[in-house]
Coordinates of C-alpha atoms in Angstrom, one line a residue:
Chain T
M1 CA -294.2 116.3 96.2
N2 CA -294.8 113.8 93.5
R3 CA -298.5 114.3 94.0
L4 CA -298.2 117.9 92.8
E5 CA -297.4 116.5 89.3
H6 CA -300.9 115.0 89.4
L7 CA -302.6 118.2 90.5
P8 CA -304.6 118.6 87.2
E9 CA -306.2 115.1 87.6
I10 CA -306.7 115.5 91.4
A11 CA -308.3 118.9 90.9
E12 CA -310.5 117.5 88.1
R13 CA -311.7 114.8 90.6
H14 CA -312.3 117.2 93.4
L15 CA -313.5 120.3 91.6
G16 CA -315.2 118.5 88.7
G17 CA -318.5 119.7 89.8
L18 CA -317.5 123.4 89.4
T19 CA -318.1 124.4 85.8
A20 CA -318.7 127.6 84.0
D21 CA -322.1 127.0 82.7
A22 CA -324.7 128.7 80.6
R23 CA -326.1 130.6 83.6
L24 CA -322.7 132.3 84.3
M25 CA -322.4 133.1 80.6
G26 CA -325.8 134.7 80.7
K27 CA -324.8 136.8 83.7
I28 CA -321.6 137.9 81.9
K29 CA -323.5 138.9 78.8
L30 CA -326.0 140.8 80.9
A31 CA -323.3 142.6 82.8
A32 CA -321.4 143.5 79.6
A33 CA -324.6 144.8 78.0
D34 CA -325.2 146.9 81.1
Q35 CA -321.8 148.6 81.0
P36 CA -322.3 151.4 78.4
T37 CA -325.8 152.2 79.7
R38 CA -324.5 152.7 83.2
R39 CA -321.8 154.9 81.9
H40 CA -324.3 157.3 80.2
A41 CA -326.6 157.4 83.2
G42 CA -323.8 157.8 85.6
W43 CA -323.6 161.6 85.9
R44 CA -326.6 162.0 88.2
P45 CA -325.2 160.0 91.2
V46 CA -321.8 161.5 90.6
L47 CA -323.2 165.1 90.6
A48 CA -325.3 164.3 93.7
S49 CA -322.2 162.9 95.5
C50 CA -320.1 166.0 94.6
V51 CA -322.8 168.3 96.0
A52 CA -323.0 166.3 99.2
L53 CA -319.3 166.2 99.5
A54 CA -319.0 170.0 99.1
L55 CA -321.8 170.5 101.7
C56 CA -320.0 168.2 104.2
L57 CA -316.7 170.0 103.6
C58 CA -318.3 173.4 104.3
I59 CA -320.0 172.2 107.5
G60 CA -316.8 170.5 108.5
L61 CA -314.7 173.6 108.1
W62 CA -317.2 175.7 109.9
A63 CA -317.4 173.3 112.9
W64 CA -313.7 172.3 113.0
P65 CA -312.5 174.9 115.6
A66 CA -315.3 174.2 117.9
V67 CA -314.9 170.4 117.8
F68 CA -311.1 170.2 117.7
P69 CA -309.5 173.2 119.6
A70 CA -305.9 173.9 118.6
A71 CA -303.4 171.6 120.3
P72 CA -299.7 171.6 120.4
V73 CA -297.9 169.1 118.2
N74 CA -296.7 167.0 121.1
M75 CA -300.1 166.7 122.6
K76 CA -300.7 163.7 124.8
A77 CA -302.0 160.9 122.7
S78 CA -304.4 158.3 123.8
S79 CA -304.1 156.4 120.5
T80 CA -301.8 153.6 119.9
L81 CA -300.1 154.8 116.8
L82 CA -296.5 153.7 116.4
G83 CA -294.5 156.5 117.9
T84 CA -291.0 157.6 118.8
R85 CA -289.6 159.1 121.8
A86 CA -286.5 161.1 122.3
A87 CA -283.8 158.6 121.3
G88 CA -281.4 157.8 124.1
D89 CA -283.6 158.5 127.1
D90 CA -283.8 155.8 129.7
I91 CA -284.1 152.7 127.6
Q92 CA -287.3 150.8 128.3
P93 CA -289.4 148.8 125.9
V94 CA -292.1 151.0 124.3
T95 CA -295.5 149.7 125.1
G96 CA -298.9 150.6 123.6
D97 CA -300.1 152.7 126.5
M98 CA -297.1 154.8 127.0
I99 CA -297.4 158.5 126.0
R100 CA -294.6 159.2 123.6
A101 CA -292.7 162.3 123.0
L102 CA -291.8 163.5 119.5
D103 CA -288.3 164.1 118.4
V104 CA -289.0 165.0 114.8
P105 CA -289.4 168.3 112.9
A106 CA -293.0 169.6 113.1
G107 CA -295.0 168.2 110.3
S108 CA -292.5 165.7 109.1
I109 CA -294.1 162.7 110.8
S110 CA -297.5 162.7 112.5
V111 CA -297.3 160.5 115.5
G112 CA -299.9 160.3 118.2
G113 CA -302.7 161.8 116.0
S114 CA -306.0 160.4 115.2
T115 CA -306.4 156.6 115.0
A116 CA -307.9 157.2 111.6
D117 CA -304.4 158.0 110.6
A118 CA -303.0 154.6 111.5
G119 CA -301.4 152.9 108.6
S120 CA -301.0 155.9 106.4
Y121 CA -297.8 156.2 104.5
R122 CA -294.8 157.8 106.3
N123 CA -291.3 158.1 104.9
L124 CA -288.4 158.4 107.2
F125 CA -285.7 158.6 104.6
A126 CA -284.2 162.1 104.1
P127 CA -285.0 163.3 100.6
E128 CA -282.6 163.5 97.7
R129 CA -280.7 166.6 96.8
D130 CA -278.2 167.1 93.9
G131 CA -279.3 163.7 92.6
N132 CA -278.3 161.8 95.7
F133 CA -279.8 161.2 99.1
P134 CA -277.7 162.3 102.1
L135 CA -275.5 159.3 102.9
I136 CA -272.4 158.0 104.4
M137 CA -270.5 155.1 102.8
V138 CA -268.3 153.0 105.1
N139 CA -266.1 150.6 103.2
G140 CA -268.8 149.9 100.7
A141 CA -271.8 149.8 103.0
T142 CA -274.1 152.8 102.5
Y143 CA -276.2 154.5 105.1
R144 CA -279.0 156.9 104.3
M145 CA -279.9 159.8 106.7
L146 CA -283.3 159.6 108.4
I147 CA -285.4 162.6 109.2
S148 CA -286.0 161.3 112.7
P149 CA -284.5 161.9 115.2
T150 CA -283.1 165.3 114.4
N151 CA -280.6 165.0 117.2
M152 CA -280.0 161.6 118.7
N153 CA -278.9 161.3 122.3
E154 CA -275.2 160.7 122.6
K155 CA -276.0 157.8 125.0
L156 CA -276.9 155.7 122.0
L157 CA -273.5 156.1 120.3
G158 CA -271.6 152.9 119.8
E159 CA -268.0 152.5 118.7
S160 CA -266.3 154.8 116.2
L161 CA -266.3 153.5 112.6
G162 CA -263.6 156.0 111.6
A163 CA -263.5 159.5 110.2
V164 CA -264.9 160.7 106.9
T165 CA -262.0 160.5 104.4
E166 CA -263.7 162.2 101.5
Y167 CA -266.6 164.7 101.2
T168 CA -268.1 164.6 97.7
L169 CA -271.3 165.3 95.9
E170 CA -270.6 162.3 93.7
P171 CA -270.1 159.4 96.3
A172 CA -270.8 156.8 93.6
L173 CA -267.5 157.8 92.0
S174 CA -265.4 157.6 95.1
N175 CA -262.7 154.9 95.7
G176 CA -263.7 153.6 99.1
G177 CA -262.9 154.5 102.7
I178 CA -265.5 156.5 104.5
V179 CA -267.2 158.9 102.1
S180 CA -270.1 161.3 102.6
N181 CA -272.0 164.0 100.8
T182 CA -273.4 165.2 104.1
V183 CA -270.9 164.7 106.9
S184 CA -267.8 166.9 106.7
A185 CA -264.4 165.4 106.0
G186 CA -262.6 164.5 109.2
D187 CA -265.8 164.1 111.3
T188 CA -266.2 160.8 113.1
V189 CA -268.9 158.2 112.0
Y190 CA -270.2 156.0 114.8
A191 CA -272.1 152.8 115.1
V192 CA -275.4 153.0 117.0
K193 CA -275.1 151.0 120.3
D194 CA -276.3 147.4 120.0
I195 CA -277.3 147.7 116.4
K196 CA -274.0 147.8 114.6
G197 CA -274.4 147.3 110.8
A198 CA -277.9 148.5 110.5
M199 CA -277.4 152.1 111.6
A200 CA -274.7 154.7 111.9
A201 CA -274.6 158.1 113.4
A202 CA -272.6 161.3 112.7
Y203 CA -272.8 165.0 113.4
V204 CA -274.4 167.0 110.6
K205 CA -274.4 170.8 111.2
G206 CA -274.0 170.3 114.9
S207 CA -276.8 167.7 115.3
L208 CA -276.2 164.0 115.8
R209 CA -278.1 162.4 112.9
V210 CA -279.0 158.8 112.4
F211 CA -278.3 156.9 109.1
Q212 CA -279.9 153.6 108.1
R213 CA -278.2 150.9 105.9
V214 CA -279.5 151.0 102.3
S215 CA -278.7 150.1 98.7
F216 CA -276.7 152.5 96.7
A217 CA -275.4 152.5 93.1
G218 CA -276.3 148.9 92.5
T219 CA -274.7 147.6 95.8
A220 CA -276.7 146.2 98.7
I221 CA -275.4 143.4 100.9
L222 CA -271.7 142.8 100.9
G223 CA -270.0 139.3 100.9
S224 CA -272.0 136.8 102.9
E225 CA -274.2 139.3 104.6
T226 CA -277.9 138.4 105.3
L227 CA -280.9 140.6 105.9
T228 CA -280.2 140.4 109.7
D229 CA -276.9 142.1 109.1
T230 CA -278.7 145.1 107.6
L231 CA -281.5 145.2 110.1
V232 CA -281.7 144.4 113.8
S233 CA -282.4 141.1 115.6
S234 CA -286.0 140.6 116.7
E235 CA -285.4 141.1 120.5
H236 CA -284.8 144.8 119.9
I237 CA -288.2 145.3 118.2
T238 CA -291.1 146.9 120.1
A239 CA -293.6 147.9 117.4
M240 CA -294.3 148.0 113.7
E241 CA -296.5 150.0 111.4
L242 CA -297.3 148.8 107.9
T243 CA -299.0 151.3 105.6
G244 CA -302.6 150.4 104.9
A245 CA -302.6 147.7 107.5
G246 CA -302.1 149.3 110.9
V247 CA -299.9 149.2 113.9
I248 CA -298.6 146.3 116.0
D249 CA -297.5 147.7 119.3
V250 CA -297.4 144.5 121.4
P251 CA -293.7 143.9 121.6
A252 CA -294.0 140.1 121.6
T253 CA -296.1 140.1 118.4
A254 CA -293.8 142.6 116.7
Q255 CA -290.8 140.5 117.6
N256 CA -292.5 137.4 116.2
L257 CA -293.2 139.3 113.0
M258 CA -289.6 140.3 112.8
K259 CA -288.5 136.7 113.3
T260 CA -290.8 135.6 110.4
L261 CA -289.2 138.3 108.2
L262 CA -285.7 137.4 109.1
D263 CA -286.3 133.6 108.8
N264 CA -288.1 133.7 105.5
A265 CA -287.0 136.7 103.5
E266 CA -285.2 135.8 100.3
Y267 CA -282.8 138.2 98.5
E268 CA -284.2 139.4 95.1
S269 CA -282.0 142.2 93.9
A270 CA -279.9 145.2 94.9
S271 CA -282.4 147.7 93.5
V272 CA -285.0 149.3 95.6
G273 CA -288.5 150.3 94.4
S274 CA -288.4 154.1 94.0
G275 CA -292.1 154.5 93.4
D276 CA -293.3 152.5 96.5
T277 CA -295.8 154.4 98.6
K278 CA -296.0 151.9 101.3
S279 CA -293.6 151.5 104.2
L280 CA -292.9 149.3 107.2
L281 CA -291.8 151.3 110.2
I282 CA -290.0 149.3 112.8
G283 CA -289.8 150.7 116.3
L284 CA -286.7 149.7 118.3
D285 CA -286.3 149.5 122.1
N286 CA -283.9 152.4 122.1
G287 CA -286.5 154.7 120.7
L288 CA -285.2 154.8 117.2
L289 CA -287.2 153.9 114.1
M290 CA -286.1 152.0 111.0
Q291 CA -287.9 151.9 107.7
L292 CA -288.4 149.4 104.9
M293 CA -290.2 150.3 101.6
V294 CA -293.0 147.9 100.8
G295 CA -293.7 146.5 97.3
D296 CA -295.5 143.5 96.0
D297 CA -294.7 140.9 98.6
T298 CA -291.3 142.6 99.0
L299 CA -289.5 144.8 101.5
S300 CA -286.5 146.9 100.6
A301 CA -284.0 149.2 102.1
C302 CA -280.6 147.4 101.7
G303 CA -281.7 145.4 98.7
T304 CA -285.1 144.0 97.9
W305 CA -286.3 140.9 99.8
S306 CA -289.2 138.8 99.0
C307 CA -291.2 137.6 101.9
P308 CA -294.9 136.7 101.4
E309 CA -294.9 134.9 104.7
F310 CA -294.3 138.2 106.5
F311 CA -297.4 139.8 104.9
E312 CA -299.6 136.8 105.7
A313 CA -298.3 136.9 109.3
Y314 CA -298.9 140.6 109.6
A315 CA -302.4 140.3 108.3
T316 CA -303.1 137.6 110.9
A317 CA -301.6 139.7 113.7
V318 CA -303.6 142.7 112.8
E319 CA -306.8 140.7 112.7
A320 CA -305.9 139.1 116.1
E321 CA -305.4 142.5 117.8
Chain W
M1 CA -309.1 135.6 67.7
P2 CA -311.9 133.2 68.5
N3 CA -315.2 134.7 69.4
F4 CA -316.5 135.2 72.9
E5 CA -318.5 132.0 73.0
E6 CA -315.6 129.9 71.9
L7 CA -313.2 131.4 74.4
Y8 CA -315.8 131.0 77.2
G9 CA -316.4 127.4 76.2
Q10 CA -312.7 126.6 76.1
Y11 CA -311.4 128.5 79.2
A12 CA -314.1 129.7 81.5
T13 CA -314.1 126.6 83.6
D14 CA -310.4 126.7 84.0
V15 CA -310.6 130.4 85.0
L16 CA -313.4 129.6 87.4
R17 CA -311.6 126.7 89.1
V18 CA -308.3 128.6 89.4
C19 CA -310.2 131.5 91.1
Y20 CA -311.9 129.1 93.4
F21 CA -308.7 127.4 94.2
Y22 CA -307.2 130.8 95.0
L23 CA -310.1 132.3 96.9
G24 CA -311.9 129.3 98.4
D25 CA -315.2 131.1 97.9
R26 CA -317.4 129.9 95.1
Q27 CA -319.4 133.1 94.8
K28 CA -316.3 135.3 94.7
A29 CA -314.8 133.0 92.2
E30 CA -317.8 133.4 89.9
D31 CA -317.7 137.2 90.4
V32 CA -314.1 137.3 89.3
C33 CA -314.7 135.0 86.3
Q34 CA -317.6 137.2 85.3
D35 CA -315.4 140.3 85.6
V36 CA -312.7 138.8 83.5
F37 CA -315.0 137.8 80.7
V38 CA -316.9 141.1 80.8
R39 CA -313.6 142.8 80.4
L40 CA -312.9 140.6 77.5
M41 CA -316.2 141.5 75.8
I42 CA -316.0 145.3 76.6
N43 CA -312.3 145.9 75.9
T44 CA -311.8 143.3 73.1
P45 CA -308.0 143.2 73.7
Q46 CA -305.8 142.2 70.8
L47 CA -304.6 138.9 72.0
E48 CA -301.9 136.9 70.4
E49 CA -303.2 133.6 69.0
G50 CA -302.6 130.9 71.6
R51 CA -302.2 133.4 74.4
E52 CA -305.8 133.9 75.1
K53 CA -305.9 131.6 78.1
A54 CA -302.8 133.2 79.6
W55 CA -304.4 136.6 79.3
L56 CA -307.6 135.4 81.0
L57 CA -305.7 133.8 83.8
K58 CA -303.5 136.8 84.3
V59 CA -306.5 139.2 84.6
A60 CA -308.2 136.7 86.9
L61 CA -305.2 136.3 89.2
N62 CA -304.7 140.1 89.4
R63 CA -308.4 140.4 90.4
C64 CA -308.1 137.5 92.9
R65 CA -305.0 139.1 94.4
D66 CA -306.8 142.5 94.8
L67 CA -309.6 140.8 96.5
W68 CA -307.3 138.8 98.7
R69 CA -305.2 141.7 99.8
G70 CA -307.8 144.5 99.5
S71 CA -309.0 144.2 102.9
W72 CA -307.4 143.0 106.1
T73 CA -310.7 141.5 107.1
R74 CA -310.3 139.3 104.0
R75 CA -310.4 136.1 106.1
V76 CA -313.8 137.0 107.3
V77 CA -315.0 137.8 103.8
L78 CA -313.1 135.3 101.8
G79 CA -310.9 133.0 103.7
S80 CA -313.1 131.8 106.5
P81 CA -315.4 129.6 104.5
V82 CA -313.8 126.1 104.5
F83 CA -312.3 125.3 101.2
E84 CA -314.7 122.6 100.1
M85 CA -314.3 120.1 97.4
I86 CA -316.9 120.2 94.6
P87 CA -316.6 116.8 93.0
A88 CA -318.3 115.8 89.8
P89 CA -321.4 113.6 90.5
D90 CA -319.5 110.4 89.4
E91 CA -316.5 111.2 91.6
S92 CA -317.9 110.7 95.0
D93 CA -314.9 108.4 96.0
H94 CA -313.0 111.1 97.9
K95 CA -309.4 110.3 98.7
D96 CA -308.3 111.9 101.9
D97 CA -304.7 112.6 100.9
E98 CA -305.8 114.2 97.7
E99 CA -308.2 116.4 99.6
A100 CA -305.5 117.3 102.0
M101 CA -303.2 118.4 99.2
M102 CA -305.9 120.5 97.6
V103 CA -306.5 122.2 101.0
A104 CA -302.8 122.7 101.6
V105 CA -302.4 124.4 98.2
H106 CA -305.2 126.7 99.1
Q107 CA -303.5 127.5 102.4
L108 CA -300.2 128.5 100.9
P109 CA -299.3 132.2 101.1
S110 CA -300.9 133.9 98.0
A111 CA -297.6 134.5 96.2
F112 CA -296.7 130.8 96.3
R113 CA -300.3 129.7 95.6
E114 CA -300.3 131.6 92.3
V115 CA -297.2 130.0 90.9
I116 CA -298.1 126.5 92.1
L117 CA -301.5 126.8 90.5
L118 CA -300.2 128.2 87.2
H119 CA -297.3 125.7 87.0
Y120 CA -298.8 122.4 88.4
Y121 CA -302.5 122.9 87.7
Q122 CA -302.5 124.9 84.5
N123 CA -299.1 123.5 83.2
Y124 CA -297.5 126.8 82.4
G125 CA -293.7 126.9 82.2
I126 CA -291.5 129.2 84.3
S127 CA -290.9 131.7 81.6
E128 CA -294.6 131.9 80.7
I129 CA -295.5 132.5 84.3
A130 CA -292.8 135.1 84.6
Q131 CA -294.3 136.9 81.6
M132 CA -297.8 136.7 83.0
M133 CA -296.8 138.0 86.4
D134 CA -294.2 140.6 85.2
L135 CA -291.6 139.0 87.4
P136 CA -288.1 137.7 86.7
E137 CA -287.9 134.0 86.0
G138 CA -285.5 133.6 89.0
T139 CA -288.3 134.8 91.3
I140 CA -290.8 132.4 89.8
S141 CA -288.3 129.5 90.2
S142 CA -287.6 130.5 93.8
R143 CA -291.3 130.9 94.6
L144 CA -292.0 127.4 93.2
S145 CA -289.3 125.9 95.2
R146 CA -290.3 127.6 98.4
G147 CA -294.0 126.9 97.7
R148 CA -293.2 123.2 97.4
K149 CA -291.3 123.2 100.7
K150 CA -294.1 125.1 102.4
L151 CA -296.6 122.7 101.0
E152 CA -294.7 119.8 102.3
S153 CA -294.5 121.4 105.7
I154 CA -298.3 122.1 105.7
L155 CA -299.0 118.5 104.8
Q156 CA -296.8 117.3 107.6
G157 CA -298.9 119.3 110.0
G158 CA -296.9 122.5 110.0
D159 CA -298.1 126.1 109.9
A160 CA -299.0 127.8 106.6
Q161 CA -296.9 130.8 107.7

């Protein structure tokens, strides 16, 4: 890459005809002079827009029941939004045209709604309470409870990881073993079949809940772990949904995207962006969903990983669909 | 701080070329350059002496990034036009390998393109780029290293992804 050292001269030769001239300066001065004027004269269009918006809202509310009759939450969806189905049912790859059943609390995630909804932000992580999110720590690896599914099918249970040795509301202060602020002491924690490391499961108040591997108290990956150890390999992926971008529900495309992520992601830190309002939902072939929070070219759950290549590839895939 | 005309004379061409290198669209590059200097005129930020160019490039790259990412149809709007060379009139002797490298830099994923442009084209150091982009120095070093590898792969006929 010696030529890179000469980039300034090369660029000078090849972009030498591109200069900021007096014409552009004139445009800038005109635009700058126009700014305050536009600010003062701006109330009329704003007022007109508000009136029009209010009018549309009134008409919309009046017409809503006639146009969209009430439907049950699990209505049949013709859209191709990333969905879930009851985890543990007969395991088949989820494809775009399948009608999917919900296994989430009403209102917690909207799946199978309008296509206009595609790509809006959804958060699968169970919310914090008492200063911590609901979690299980298994020998230093932390798993956070997901809101979906609310009761996983037992068919998906993998091997036992052991019983909870300590129930505490301050898991960060515990000394190791299997610790939880949600699962009762003595209850068994299981791996999820075929995705050991990325997910765990345990009974919470009689329901089998799923937990996803995340960072906690400044700890993310352990030892020589890689991103693959905290997620799943690409062959288990059936779909993805990236906030603001849309859904990829062709399994082969989603698997290629996952491969791009796993091959190129570089570990940045153990911290996870708390203010992120974008997420990547990953649909698995067993019906479960995983989530990564999305930042500036980064993805995070168990640590923050930089992967510009993934976002470029996702953009290309969305455009190609 | 130097006045507007002085800053424009000293840095506008650099800002314009970096934007063009980033976006590959002359009209959009001029729009961004205009936005940046309008912001300079309107907001009159208190810039540290000697840091004026860094501020202008930071604002310009933020704007370029917004444009690049703002729409998933960006390749239709921005990326599709072929990244064409605009040589000075007396530089008609094009060298293919130089052009290939210019195009390859333009094809890099945006996060790598930014740091390569700032480091190799505008000669900023890693700590200065880290400051401009509000990122840790380690991240900038890593992106530079990965950007170089990616560039090599593109030049050898590999994929930009």
